GROMACS .gro file of C-alpha atoms in nm:
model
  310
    1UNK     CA    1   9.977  13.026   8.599
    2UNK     CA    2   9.620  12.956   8.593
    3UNK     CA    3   9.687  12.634   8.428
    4UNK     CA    4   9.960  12.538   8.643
    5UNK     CA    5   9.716  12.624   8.998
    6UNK     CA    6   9.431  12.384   8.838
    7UNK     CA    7   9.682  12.147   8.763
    8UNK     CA    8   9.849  12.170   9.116
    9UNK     CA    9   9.515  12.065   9.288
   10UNK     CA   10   9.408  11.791   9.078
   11UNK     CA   11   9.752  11.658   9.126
   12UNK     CA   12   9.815  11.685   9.444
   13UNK     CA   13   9.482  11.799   9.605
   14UNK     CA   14   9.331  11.562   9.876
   15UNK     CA   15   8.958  11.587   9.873
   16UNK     CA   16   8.749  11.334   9.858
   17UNK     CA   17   8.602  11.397   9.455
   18UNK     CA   18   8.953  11.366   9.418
   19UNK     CA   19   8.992  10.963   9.502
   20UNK     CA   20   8.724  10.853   9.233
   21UNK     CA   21   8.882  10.619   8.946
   22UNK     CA   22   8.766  10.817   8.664
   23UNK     CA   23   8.980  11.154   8.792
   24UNK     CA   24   9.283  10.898   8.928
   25UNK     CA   25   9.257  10.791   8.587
   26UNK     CA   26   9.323  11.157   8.439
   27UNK     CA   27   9.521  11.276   8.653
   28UNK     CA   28   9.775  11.003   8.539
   29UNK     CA   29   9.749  11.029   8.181
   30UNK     CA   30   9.792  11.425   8.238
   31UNK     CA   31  10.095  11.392   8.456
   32UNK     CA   32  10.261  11.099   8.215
   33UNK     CA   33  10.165  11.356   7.915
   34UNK     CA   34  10.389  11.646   8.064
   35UNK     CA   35  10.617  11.462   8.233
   36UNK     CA   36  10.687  11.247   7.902
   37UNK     CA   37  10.736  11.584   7.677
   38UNK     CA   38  10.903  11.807   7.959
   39UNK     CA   39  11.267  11.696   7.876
   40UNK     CA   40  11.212  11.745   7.498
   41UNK     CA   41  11.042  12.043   7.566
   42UNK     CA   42  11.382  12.114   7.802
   43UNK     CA   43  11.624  12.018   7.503
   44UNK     CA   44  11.423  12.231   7.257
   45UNK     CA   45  11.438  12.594   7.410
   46UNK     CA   46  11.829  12.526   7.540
   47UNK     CA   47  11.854  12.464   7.149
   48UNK     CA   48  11.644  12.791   7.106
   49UNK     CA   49  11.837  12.998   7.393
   50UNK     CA   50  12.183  12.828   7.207
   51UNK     CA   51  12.103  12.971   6.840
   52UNK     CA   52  11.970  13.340   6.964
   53UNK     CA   53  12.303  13.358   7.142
   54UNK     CA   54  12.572  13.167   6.998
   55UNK     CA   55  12.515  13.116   6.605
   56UNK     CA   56  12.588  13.386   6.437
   57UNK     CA   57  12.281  13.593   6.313
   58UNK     CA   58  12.367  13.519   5.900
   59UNK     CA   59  12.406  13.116   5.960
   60UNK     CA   60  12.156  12.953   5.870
   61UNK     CA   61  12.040  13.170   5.565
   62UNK     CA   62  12.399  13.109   5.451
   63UNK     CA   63  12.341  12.734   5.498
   64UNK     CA   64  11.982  12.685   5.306
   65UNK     CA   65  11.952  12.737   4.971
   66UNK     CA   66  11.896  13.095   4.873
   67UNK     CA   67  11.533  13.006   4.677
   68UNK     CA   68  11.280  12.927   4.959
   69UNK     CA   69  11.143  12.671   4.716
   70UNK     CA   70  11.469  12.517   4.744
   71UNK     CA   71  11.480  12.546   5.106
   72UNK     CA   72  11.206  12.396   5.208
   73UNK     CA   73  11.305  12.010   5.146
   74UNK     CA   74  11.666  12.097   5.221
   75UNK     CA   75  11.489  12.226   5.623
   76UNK     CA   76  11.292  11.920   5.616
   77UNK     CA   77  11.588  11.675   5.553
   78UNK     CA   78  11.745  11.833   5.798
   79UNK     CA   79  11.458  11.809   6.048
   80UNK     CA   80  11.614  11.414   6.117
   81UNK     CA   81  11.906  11.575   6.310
   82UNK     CA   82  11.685  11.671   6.633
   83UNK     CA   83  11.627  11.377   6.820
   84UNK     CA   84  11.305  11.486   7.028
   85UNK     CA   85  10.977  11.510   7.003
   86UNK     CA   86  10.730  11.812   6.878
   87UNK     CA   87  10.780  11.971   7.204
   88UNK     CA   88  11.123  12.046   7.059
   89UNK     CA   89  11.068  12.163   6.726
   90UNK     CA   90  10.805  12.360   6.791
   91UNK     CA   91  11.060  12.679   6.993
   92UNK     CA   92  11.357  12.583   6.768
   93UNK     CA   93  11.122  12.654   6.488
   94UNK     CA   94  11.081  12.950   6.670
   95UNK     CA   95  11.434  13.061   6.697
   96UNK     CA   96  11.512  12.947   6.307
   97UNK     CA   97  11.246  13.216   6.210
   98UNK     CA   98  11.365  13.536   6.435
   99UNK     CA   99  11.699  13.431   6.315
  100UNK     CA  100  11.589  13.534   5.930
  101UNK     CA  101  11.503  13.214   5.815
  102UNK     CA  102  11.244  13.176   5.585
  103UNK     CA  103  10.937  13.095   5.783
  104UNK     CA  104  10.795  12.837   5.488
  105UNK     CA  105  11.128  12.656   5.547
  106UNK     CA  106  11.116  12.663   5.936
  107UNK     CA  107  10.786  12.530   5.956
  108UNK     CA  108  10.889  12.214   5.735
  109UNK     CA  109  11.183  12.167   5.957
  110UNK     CA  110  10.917  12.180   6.225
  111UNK     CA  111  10.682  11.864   6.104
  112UNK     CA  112  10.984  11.693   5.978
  113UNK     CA  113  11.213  11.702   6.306
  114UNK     CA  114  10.979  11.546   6.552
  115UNK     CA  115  10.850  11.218   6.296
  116UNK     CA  116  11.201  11.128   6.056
  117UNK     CA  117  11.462  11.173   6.324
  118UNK     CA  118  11.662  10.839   6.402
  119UNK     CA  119  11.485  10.777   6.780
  120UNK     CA  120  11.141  10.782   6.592
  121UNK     CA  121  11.225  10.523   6.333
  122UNK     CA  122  11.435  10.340   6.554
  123UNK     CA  123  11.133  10.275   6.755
  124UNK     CA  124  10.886  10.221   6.401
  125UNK     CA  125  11.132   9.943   6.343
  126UNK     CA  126  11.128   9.785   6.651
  127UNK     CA  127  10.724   9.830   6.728
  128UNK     CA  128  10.653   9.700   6.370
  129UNK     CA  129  10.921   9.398   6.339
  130UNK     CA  130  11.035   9.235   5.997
  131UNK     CA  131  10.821   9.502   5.829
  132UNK     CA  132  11.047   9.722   5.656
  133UNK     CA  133  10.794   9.871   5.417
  134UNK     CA  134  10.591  10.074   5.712
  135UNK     CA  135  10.890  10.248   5.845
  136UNK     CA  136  10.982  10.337   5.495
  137UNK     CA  137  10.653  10.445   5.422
  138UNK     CA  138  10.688  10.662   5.741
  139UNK     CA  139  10.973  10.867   5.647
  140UNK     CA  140  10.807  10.922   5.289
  141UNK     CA  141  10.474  11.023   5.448
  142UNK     CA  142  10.603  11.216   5.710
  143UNK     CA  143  10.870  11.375   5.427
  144UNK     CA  144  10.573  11.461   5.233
  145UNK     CA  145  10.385  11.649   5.448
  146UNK     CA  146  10.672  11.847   5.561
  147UNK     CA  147  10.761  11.972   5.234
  148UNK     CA  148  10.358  12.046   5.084
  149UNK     CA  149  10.336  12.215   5.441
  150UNK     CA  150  10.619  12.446   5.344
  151UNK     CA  151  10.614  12.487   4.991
  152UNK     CA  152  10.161  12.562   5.059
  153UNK     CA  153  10.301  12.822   5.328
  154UNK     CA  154  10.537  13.018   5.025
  155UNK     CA  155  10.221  12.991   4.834
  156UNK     CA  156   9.930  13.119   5.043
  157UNK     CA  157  10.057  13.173   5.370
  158UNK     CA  158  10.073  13.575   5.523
  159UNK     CA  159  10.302  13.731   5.764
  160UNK     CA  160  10.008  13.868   5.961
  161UNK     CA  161   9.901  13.537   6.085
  162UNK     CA  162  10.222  13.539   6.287
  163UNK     CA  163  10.276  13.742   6.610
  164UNK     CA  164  10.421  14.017   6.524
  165UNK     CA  165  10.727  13.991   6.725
  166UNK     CA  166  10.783  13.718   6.425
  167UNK     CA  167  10.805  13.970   6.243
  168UNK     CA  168  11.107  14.151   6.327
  169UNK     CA  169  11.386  13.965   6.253
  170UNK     CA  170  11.591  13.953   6.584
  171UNK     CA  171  11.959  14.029   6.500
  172UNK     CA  172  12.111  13.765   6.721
  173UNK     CA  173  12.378  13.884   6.971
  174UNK     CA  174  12.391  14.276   7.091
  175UNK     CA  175  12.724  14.397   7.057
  176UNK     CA  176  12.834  14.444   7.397
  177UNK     CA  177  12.582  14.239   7.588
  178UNK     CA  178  12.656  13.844   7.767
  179UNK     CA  179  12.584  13.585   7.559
  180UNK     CA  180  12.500  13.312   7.849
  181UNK     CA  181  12.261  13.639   7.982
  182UNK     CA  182  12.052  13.644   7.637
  183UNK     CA  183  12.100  13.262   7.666
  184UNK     CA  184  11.912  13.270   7.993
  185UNK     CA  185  11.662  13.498   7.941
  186UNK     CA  186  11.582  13.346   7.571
  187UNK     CA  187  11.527  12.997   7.782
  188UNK     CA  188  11.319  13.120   8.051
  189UNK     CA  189  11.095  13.288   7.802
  190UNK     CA  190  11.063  13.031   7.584
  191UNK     CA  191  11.047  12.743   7.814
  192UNK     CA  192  10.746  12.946   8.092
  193UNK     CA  193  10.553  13.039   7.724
  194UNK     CA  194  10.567  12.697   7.610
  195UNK     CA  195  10.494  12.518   7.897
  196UNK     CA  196  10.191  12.694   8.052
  197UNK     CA  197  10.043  12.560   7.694
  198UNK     CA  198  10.157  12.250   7.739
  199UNK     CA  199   9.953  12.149   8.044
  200UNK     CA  200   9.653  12.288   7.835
  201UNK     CA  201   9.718  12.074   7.600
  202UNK     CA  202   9.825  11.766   7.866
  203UNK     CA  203   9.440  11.854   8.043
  204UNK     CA  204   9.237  11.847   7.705
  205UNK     CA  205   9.456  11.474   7.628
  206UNK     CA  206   9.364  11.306   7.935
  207UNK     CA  207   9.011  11.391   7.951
  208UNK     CA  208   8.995  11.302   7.575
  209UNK     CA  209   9.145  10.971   7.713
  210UNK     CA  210   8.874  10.928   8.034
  211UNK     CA  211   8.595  11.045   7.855
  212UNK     CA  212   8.604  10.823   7.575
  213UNK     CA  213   8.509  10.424   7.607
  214UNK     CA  214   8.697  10.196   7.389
  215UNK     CA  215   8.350  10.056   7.234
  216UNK     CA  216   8.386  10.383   7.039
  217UNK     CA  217   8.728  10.240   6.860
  218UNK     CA  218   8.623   9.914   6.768
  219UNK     CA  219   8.322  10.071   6.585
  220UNK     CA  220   8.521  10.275   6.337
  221UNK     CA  221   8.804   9.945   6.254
  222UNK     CA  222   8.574   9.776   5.981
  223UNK     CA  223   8.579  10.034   5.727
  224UNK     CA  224   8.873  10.118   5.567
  225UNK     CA  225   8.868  10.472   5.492
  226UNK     CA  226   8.700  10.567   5.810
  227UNK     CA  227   8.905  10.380   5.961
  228UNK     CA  228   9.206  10.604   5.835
  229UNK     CA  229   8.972  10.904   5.950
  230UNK     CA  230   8.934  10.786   6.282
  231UNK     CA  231   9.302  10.735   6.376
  232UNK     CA  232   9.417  11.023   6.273
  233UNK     CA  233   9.134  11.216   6.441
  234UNK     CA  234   9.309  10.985   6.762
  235UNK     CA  235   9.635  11.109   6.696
  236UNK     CA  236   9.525  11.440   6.741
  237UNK     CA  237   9.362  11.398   7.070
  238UNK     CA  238   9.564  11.134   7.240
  239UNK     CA  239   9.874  11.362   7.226
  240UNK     CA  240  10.131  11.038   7.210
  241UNK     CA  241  10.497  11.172   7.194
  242UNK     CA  242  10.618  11.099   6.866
  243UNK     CA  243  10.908  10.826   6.996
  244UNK     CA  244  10.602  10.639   7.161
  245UNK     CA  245  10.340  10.660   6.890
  246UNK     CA  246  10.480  10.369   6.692
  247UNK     CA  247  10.375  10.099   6.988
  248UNK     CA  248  10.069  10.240   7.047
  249UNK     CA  249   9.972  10.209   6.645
  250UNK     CA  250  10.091   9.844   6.634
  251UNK     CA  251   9.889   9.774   6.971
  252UNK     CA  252   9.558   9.835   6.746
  253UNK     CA  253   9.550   9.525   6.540
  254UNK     CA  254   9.179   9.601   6.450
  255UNK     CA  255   9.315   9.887   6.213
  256UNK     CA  256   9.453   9.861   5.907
  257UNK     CA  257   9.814   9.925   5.828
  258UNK     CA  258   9.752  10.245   5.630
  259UNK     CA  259   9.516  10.331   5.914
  260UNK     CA  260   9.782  10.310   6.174
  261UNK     CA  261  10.034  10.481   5.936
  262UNK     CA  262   9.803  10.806   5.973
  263UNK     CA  263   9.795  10.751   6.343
  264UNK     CA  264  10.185  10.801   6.288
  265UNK     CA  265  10.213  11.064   6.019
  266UNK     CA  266   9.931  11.270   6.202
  267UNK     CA  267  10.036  11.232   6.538
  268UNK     CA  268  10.401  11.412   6.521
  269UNK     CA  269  10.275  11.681   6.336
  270UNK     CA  270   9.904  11.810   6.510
  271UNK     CA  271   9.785  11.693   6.874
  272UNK     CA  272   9.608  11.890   7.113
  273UNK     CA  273   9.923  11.963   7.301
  274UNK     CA  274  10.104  12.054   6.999
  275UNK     CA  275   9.808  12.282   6.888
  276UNK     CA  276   9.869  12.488   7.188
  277UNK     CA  277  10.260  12.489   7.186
  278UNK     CA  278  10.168  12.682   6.817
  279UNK     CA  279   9.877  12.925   6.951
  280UNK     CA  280  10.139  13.056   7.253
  281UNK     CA  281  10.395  13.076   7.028
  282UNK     CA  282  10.304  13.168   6.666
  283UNK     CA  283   9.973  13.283   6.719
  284UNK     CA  284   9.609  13.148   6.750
  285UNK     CA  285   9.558  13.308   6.353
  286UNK     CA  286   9.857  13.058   6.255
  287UNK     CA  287   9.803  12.785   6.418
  288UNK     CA  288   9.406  12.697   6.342
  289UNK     CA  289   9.498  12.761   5.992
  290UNK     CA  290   9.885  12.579   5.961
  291UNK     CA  291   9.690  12.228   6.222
  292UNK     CA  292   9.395  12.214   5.976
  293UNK     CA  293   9.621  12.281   5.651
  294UNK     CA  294   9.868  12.028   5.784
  295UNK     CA  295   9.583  11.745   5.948
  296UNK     CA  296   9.456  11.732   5.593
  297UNK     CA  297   9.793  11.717   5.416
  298UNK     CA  298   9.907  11.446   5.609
  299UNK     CA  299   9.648  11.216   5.592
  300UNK     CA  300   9.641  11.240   5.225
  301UNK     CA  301   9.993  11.144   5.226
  302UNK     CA  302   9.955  10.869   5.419
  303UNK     CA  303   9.668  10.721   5.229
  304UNK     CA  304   9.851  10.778   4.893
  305UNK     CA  305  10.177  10.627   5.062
  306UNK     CA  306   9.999  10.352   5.255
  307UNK     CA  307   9.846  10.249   4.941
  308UNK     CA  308  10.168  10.249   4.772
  309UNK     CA  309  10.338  10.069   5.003
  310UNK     CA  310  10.152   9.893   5.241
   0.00000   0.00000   0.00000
């Protein structure tokens, strides 16, 4: 709420502080930030409200392989059948894991869904034109991470980094009760949790995006490996949704192609906005921990890949 009242008055307050360029500025790149992820973030908890009260409760553990090794890749594969962004993933995720899913394999579904499903590559291919081998290396990258993410959670991850309403397994539908009434409430709860965290994360974008002056990106384009540093440090902060990232990677022509292949591995997976969405709904334990874990994965992949392929 607090969030939402600060937002309120920088949007639509009229004093005079208000007018100057540099806030204008903000203020824009905040609004486009939530209004660009609000309908994935929409489309993600009606998917979340739909699974805690329609699927049955045994589905999905029926469906994935019984070995959570196993189930990892199977989750991340599968991650290219949500067409949204990380807004979505991030309360279907959610759902998968009070629904008795494993929670190594619902967090690869979660990095996966958001940077292999067909919108994203559809618009790699078109922002990167007669070059096959970057959205290939893309999907590989991006694959990857999804999988180490999951198959590093079965090995050191801990059940008491989650909340622990994670931790009960929710049963799906109460005998008795109305499904479109658990269907509701599941979507209000999600959707009001989520969001508030979501304008954080929109606030700490934009001023990233005011605050910084472009100087700073040309000085980091001449050297290679810092340059593959630097963008994926930019991914992080800038907060691009994941069907948008690919044009704003092939707008920086300084950078090098393995460089702007982080931007686009990273990106999906950890931004500031995204960082939140995990703290309100996994936990602040889980999500320092999973966003450094993953940051670090996935910009090993995409050197290795980049260097492979590009």
């Amino acid at each position: 709420m607090l969030a939402a009242g600060a937002t309120a008055v920088l949007l639509l307050g009229g004093a005079g502080w208000l007018d100057r360029p540099a806030v204008g500025a903000w203020r824009t790149v905040c609004l486009a930030i939530v209004v660009q992820a609000i309908p994935f973030l929409v489309l993600g908890t009606v998917l979340s409200g739909a699974i805690n009260a329609f699927v049955p409760a045994d589905l999905f553990t029926r469906v994935l392989p019984k070995r959570a090794a196993l189930a990892v890749p199977v989750a991340g594969v599968a991650g290219a059948v949500l067409p949204g962004c990380e807004c979505a993933s991030v309360p279907v995720a959610h759902s998968l894991i009070r629904r008795g899913v494993t929670p190594a394999a619902a967090f690869a579904f979660l990095l996966s869904a958001p940077a292999i499903n067909p919108v994203v590559l559809t618009a790699t291919a078109v922002a990167f034109p007669g070059n096959p081998a970057m959205i290939a290396a893309r999907l590989l990258a991006s694959l990857g991470t999804a999988a180490v993410m999951g198959w590093l959670w079965l090995w050191r991850g801990e059940e008491k980094w989650l909340r622990p309403a994670l931790r009960r397994r929710h049963t799906g539908h109460t005998h008795g009760g109305s499904r479109w009434r658990e269907f509701r409430t599941g979507f209000q709860y999600d959707f009001l949790q989520a969001g508030g965290f979501l304008v954080l994360g929109a606030m700490a974008a934009a001023t990233f995006n005011v605050a910084v002056p472009r100087a700073v990106l040309d000085a980091f384009s001449g050297t290679p490996w810092l340059s593959v540093l630097f963008l994926a440090g930019l991914a992080v902060l800038l907060a691009v949704c994941s069907e948008a990232d690919a044009f704003v990677a092939a707008s920086l022509t300084g950078f090098s192609p393995t460089a702007r292949l982080a931007f686009m591995v990273v990106g999906p997976m950890v931004d500031l906005k995204l960082i939140a969405l995990q703290a309100g709904t996994f936990g602040r334990a889980f999500a320092w921990r999973f966003c450094t874990a993953t940051t670090v994965v996935a910009v090993a992949a995409s050197a290795l890949t980049g260097g492979a392929l590009l």
